[in-house]
Short mmCIF file of C-alpha atoms in Angstrom, two decimals:
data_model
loop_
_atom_site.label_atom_id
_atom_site.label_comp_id
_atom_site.label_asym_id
_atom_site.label_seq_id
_atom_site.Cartn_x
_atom_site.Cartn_y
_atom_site.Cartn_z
CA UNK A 22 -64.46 23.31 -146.08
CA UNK A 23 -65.46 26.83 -147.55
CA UNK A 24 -62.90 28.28 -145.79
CA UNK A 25 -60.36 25.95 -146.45
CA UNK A 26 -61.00 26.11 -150.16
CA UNK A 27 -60.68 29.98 -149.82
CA UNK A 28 -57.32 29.57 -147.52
CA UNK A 29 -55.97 26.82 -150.25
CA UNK A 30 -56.84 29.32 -153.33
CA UNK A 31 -54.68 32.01 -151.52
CA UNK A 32 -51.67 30.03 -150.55
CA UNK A 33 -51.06 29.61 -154.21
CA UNK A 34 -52.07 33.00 -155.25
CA UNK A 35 -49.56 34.44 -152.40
CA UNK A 36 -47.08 31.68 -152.31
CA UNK A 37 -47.43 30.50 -148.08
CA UNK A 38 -47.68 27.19 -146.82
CA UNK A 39 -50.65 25.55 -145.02
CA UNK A 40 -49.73 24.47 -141.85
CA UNK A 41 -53.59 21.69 -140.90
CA UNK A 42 -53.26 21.41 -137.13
CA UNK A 43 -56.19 19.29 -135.52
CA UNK A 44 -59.24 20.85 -133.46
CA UNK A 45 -61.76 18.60 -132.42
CA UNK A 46 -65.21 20.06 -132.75
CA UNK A 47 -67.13 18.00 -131.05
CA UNK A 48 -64.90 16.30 -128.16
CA UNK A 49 -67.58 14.48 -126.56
CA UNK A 50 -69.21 12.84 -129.63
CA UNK A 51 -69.28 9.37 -129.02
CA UNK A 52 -66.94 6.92 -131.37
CA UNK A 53 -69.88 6.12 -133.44
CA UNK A 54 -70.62 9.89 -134.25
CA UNK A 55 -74.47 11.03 -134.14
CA UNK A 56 -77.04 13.14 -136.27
CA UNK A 57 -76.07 16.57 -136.93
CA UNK A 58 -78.62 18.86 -136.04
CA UNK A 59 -80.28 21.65 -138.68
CA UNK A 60 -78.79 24.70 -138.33
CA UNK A 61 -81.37 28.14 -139.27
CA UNK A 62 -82.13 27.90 -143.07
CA UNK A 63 -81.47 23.99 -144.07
CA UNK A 64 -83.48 21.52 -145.29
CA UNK A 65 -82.87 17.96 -144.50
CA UNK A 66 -81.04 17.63 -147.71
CA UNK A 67 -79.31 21.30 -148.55
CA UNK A 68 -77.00 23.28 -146.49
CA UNK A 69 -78.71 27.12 -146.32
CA UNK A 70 -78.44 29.35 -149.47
CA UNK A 71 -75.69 31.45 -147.80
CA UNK A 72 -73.10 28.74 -147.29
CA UNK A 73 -74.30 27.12 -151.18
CA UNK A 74 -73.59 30.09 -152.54
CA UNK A 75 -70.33 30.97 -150.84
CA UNK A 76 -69.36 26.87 -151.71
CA UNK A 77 -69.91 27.36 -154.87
CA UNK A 78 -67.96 31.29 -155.35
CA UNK A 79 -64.84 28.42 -154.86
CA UNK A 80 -66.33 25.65 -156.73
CA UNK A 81 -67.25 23.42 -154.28
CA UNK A 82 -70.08 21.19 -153.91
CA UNK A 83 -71.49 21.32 -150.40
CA UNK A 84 -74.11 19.33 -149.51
CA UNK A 85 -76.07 18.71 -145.88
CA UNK A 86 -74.52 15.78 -144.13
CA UNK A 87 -76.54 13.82 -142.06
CA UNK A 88 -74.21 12.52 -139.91
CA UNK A 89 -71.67 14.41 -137.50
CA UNK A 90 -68.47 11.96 -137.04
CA UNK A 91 -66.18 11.40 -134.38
CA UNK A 92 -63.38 12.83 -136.42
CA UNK A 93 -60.52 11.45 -133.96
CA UNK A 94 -59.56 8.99 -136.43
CA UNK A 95 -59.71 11.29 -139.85
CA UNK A 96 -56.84 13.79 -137.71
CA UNK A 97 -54.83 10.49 -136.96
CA UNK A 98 -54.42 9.76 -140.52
CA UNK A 99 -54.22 13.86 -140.88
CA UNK A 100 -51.04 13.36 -138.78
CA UNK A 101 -49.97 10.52 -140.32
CA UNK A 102 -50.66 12.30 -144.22
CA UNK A 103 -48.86 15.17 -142.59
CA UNK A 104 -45.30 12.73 -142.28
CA UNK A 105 -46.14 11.72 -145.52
CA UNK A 106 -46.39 15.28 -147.10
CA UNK A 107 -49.65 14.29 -148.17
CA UNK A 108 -52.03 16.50 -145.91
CA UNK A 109 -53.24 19.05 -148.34
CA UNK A 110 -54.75 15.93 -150.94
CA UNK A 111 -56.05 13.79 -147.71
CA UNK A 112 -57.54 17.08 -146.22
CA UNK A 113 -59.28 17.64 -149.42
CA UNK A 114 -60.71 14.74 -150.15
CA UNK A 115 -61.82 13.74 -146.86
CA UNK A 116 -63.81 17.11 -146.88
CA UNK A 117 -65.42 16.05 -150.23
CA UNK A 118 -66.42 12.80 -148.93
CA UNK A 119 -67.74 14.43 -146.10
CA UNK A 120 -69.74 17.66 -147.62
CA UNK A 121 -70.23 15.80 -150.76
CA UNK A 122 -71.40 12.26 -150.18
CA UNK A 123 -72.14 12.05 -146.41
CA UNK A 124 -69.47 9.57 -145.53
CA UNK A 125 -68.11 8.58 -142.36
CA UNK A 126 -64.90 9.90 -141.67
CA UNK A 127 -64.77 7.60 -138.54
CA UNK A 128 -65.15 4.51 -140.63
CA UNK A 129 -61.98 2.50 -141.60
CA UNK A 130 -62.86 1.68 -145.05
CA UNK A 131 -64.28 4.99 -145.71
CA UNK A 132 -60.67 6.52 -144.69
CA UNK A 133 -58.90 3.28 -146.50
CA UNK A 134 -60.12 4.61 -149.43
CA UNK A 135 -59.33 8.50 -149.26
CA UNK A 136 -56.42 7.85 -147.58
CA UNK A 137 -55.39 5.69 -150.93
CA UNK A 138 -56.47 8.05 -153.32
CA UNK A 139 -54.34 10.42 -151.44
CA UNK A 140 -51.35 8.32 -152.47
CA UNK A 141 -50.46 6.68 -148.84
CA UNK A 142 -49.78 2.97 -148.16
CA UNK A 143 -52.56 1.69 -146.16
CA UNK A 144 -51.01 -1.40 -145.25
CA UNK A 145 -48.41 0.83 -143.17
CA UNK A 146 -51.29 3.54 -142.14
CA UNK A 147 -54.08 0.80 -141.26
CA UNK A 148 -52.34 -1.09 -138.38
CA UNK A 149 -51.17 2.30 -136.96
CA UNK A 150 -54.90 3.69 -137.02
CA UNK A 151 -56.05 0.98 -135.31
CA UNK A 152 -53.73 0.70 -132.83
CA UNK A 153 -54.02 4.79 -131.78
CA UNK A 154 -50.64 5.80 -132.68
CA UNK A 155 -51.50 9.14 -133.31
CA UNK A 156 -54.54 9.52 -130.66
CA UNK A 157 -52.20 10.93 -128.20
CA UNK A 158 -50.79 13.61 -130.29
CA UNK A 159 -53.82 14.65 -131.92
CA UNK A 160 -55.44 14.99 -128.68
CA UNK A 161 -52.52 17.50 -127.66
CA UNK A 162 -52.36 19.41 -130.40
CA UNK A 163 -56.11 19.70 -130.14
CA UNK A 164 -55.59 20.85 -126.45
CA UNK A 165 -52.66 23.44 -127.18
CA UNK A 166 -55.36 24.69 -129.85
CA UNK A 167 -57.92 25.55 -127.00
CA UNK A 168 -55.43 27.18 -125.10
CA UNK A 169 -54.37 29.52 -127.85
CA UNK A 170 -58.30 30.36 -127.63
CA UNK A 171 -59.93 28.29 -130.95
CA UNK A 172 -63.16 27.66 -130.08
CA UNK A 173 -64.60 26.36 -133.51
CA UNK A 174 -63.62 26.14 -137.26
CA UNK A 175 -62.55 27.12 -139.60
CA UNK A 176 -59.93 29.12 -137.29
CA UNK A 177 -56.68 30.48 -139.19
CA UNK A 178 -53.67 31.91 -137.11
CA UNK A 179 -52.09 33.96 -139.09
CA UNK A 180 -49.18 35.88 -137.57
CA UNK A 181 -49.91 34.87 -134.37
CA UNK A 182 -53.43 36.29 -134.94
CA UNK A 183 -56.10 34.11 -134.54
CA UNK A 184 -59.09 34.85 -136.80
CA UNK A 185 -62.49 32.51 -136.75
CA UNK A 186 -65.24 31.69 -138.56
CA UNK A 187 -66.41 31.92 -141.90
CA UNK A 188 -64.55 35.00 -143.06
CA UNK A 189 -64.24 36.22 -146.31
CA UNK A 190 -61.35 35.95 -148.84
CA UNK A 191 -60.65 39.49 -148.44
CA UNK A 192 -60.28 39.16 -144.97
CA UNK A 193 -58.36 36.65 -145.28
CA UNK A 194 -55.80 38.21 -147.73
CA UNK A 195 -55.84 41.15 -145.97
CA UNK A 196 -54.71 39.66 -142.54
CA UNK A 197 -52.28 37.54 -144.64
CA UNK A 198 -50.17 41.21 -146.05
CA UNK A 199 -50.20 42.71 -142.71
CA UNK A 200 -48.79 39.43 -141.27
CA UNK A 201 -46.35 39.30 -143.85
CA UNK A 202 -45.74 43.44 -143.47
#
């Protein structure tokens, strides 16, 4: 989310597109998601004072979820947004529901609603969520991401290049001018 915020604030400062393709973190969560474990420095409510202060360097709110999702559903209606030219207001509101307010991004009414305040017709996107339209194509795009050698996210490829993790801004520019060199 950090990093996507930081990719997003970049894309209009040096006029690219943002090309979301899906990469399933956790491939073995079960439908129902599960807790997410503490990570070194968190409290059961706060993310660790590293990651608040680099959320909020972008103006983000970031809190500690709770819960770790199945996300297979919130990259169907991704791909689905994506048709729709509607990723980049899905992607970001999904992520605020998620680091924000602890919501479910595997529950239907939970992506109803984000998925409506992204500006997309539910009554078309609904019946094609359910019925795992997009499953198989998020699940190979996922797959042609491990190949190229993502492992975790945020990962940007940028000029072939892949570069992981939470890197900074000027990293980020930086590999963006010698792409574009």
């Amino acid at each position: 989310y950090i990093g996507l915020g930081r990719l997003d604030m970049l894309a209009k400062e040096m006029s690219f597109q943002v090309d979301r393709r899906p990469f399933i973190r956790q491939p073995g969560h079960p439908s129902e998601g599960m807790p997410r474990r503490q990570f070194d420095g968190e409290t059961e409510t706060e993310l660790n004072p590293e990651m608040q202060e680099r959320a909020k360097e972008v103006g983000l709110v970031m809190r500690r979820p709770r819960w770790s999702p199945n996300a297979l559903r919130a990259h169907q209606v991704t791909a689905y947004a994506k048709e729709q030219g509607r990723d980049g207001e899905f992607h970001h509101l999904a992520a605020a529901a998620y680091w924000e307010s602890d919501s479910d991004l595997n529950d239907l009414d939970v992506l109803k609603g984000i998925a409506e305040s992204a500006g997309m017709d539910w009554t078309d996107l609904g019946s094609r969520i359910e019925s795992d339209e997009y499953r198989e194509a998020v699940l190979r795009e996922d797959e042609a991401a491990r190949e190229k050698g993502v492992t975790g996210t945020p990962t940007y490829m940028i000029g072939g290049e892949l570069h992981g993790g939470d890197i900074s801004i000027e990293e980020l520019r930086e590999a963006i001018k010698s792409a574009a060199a």
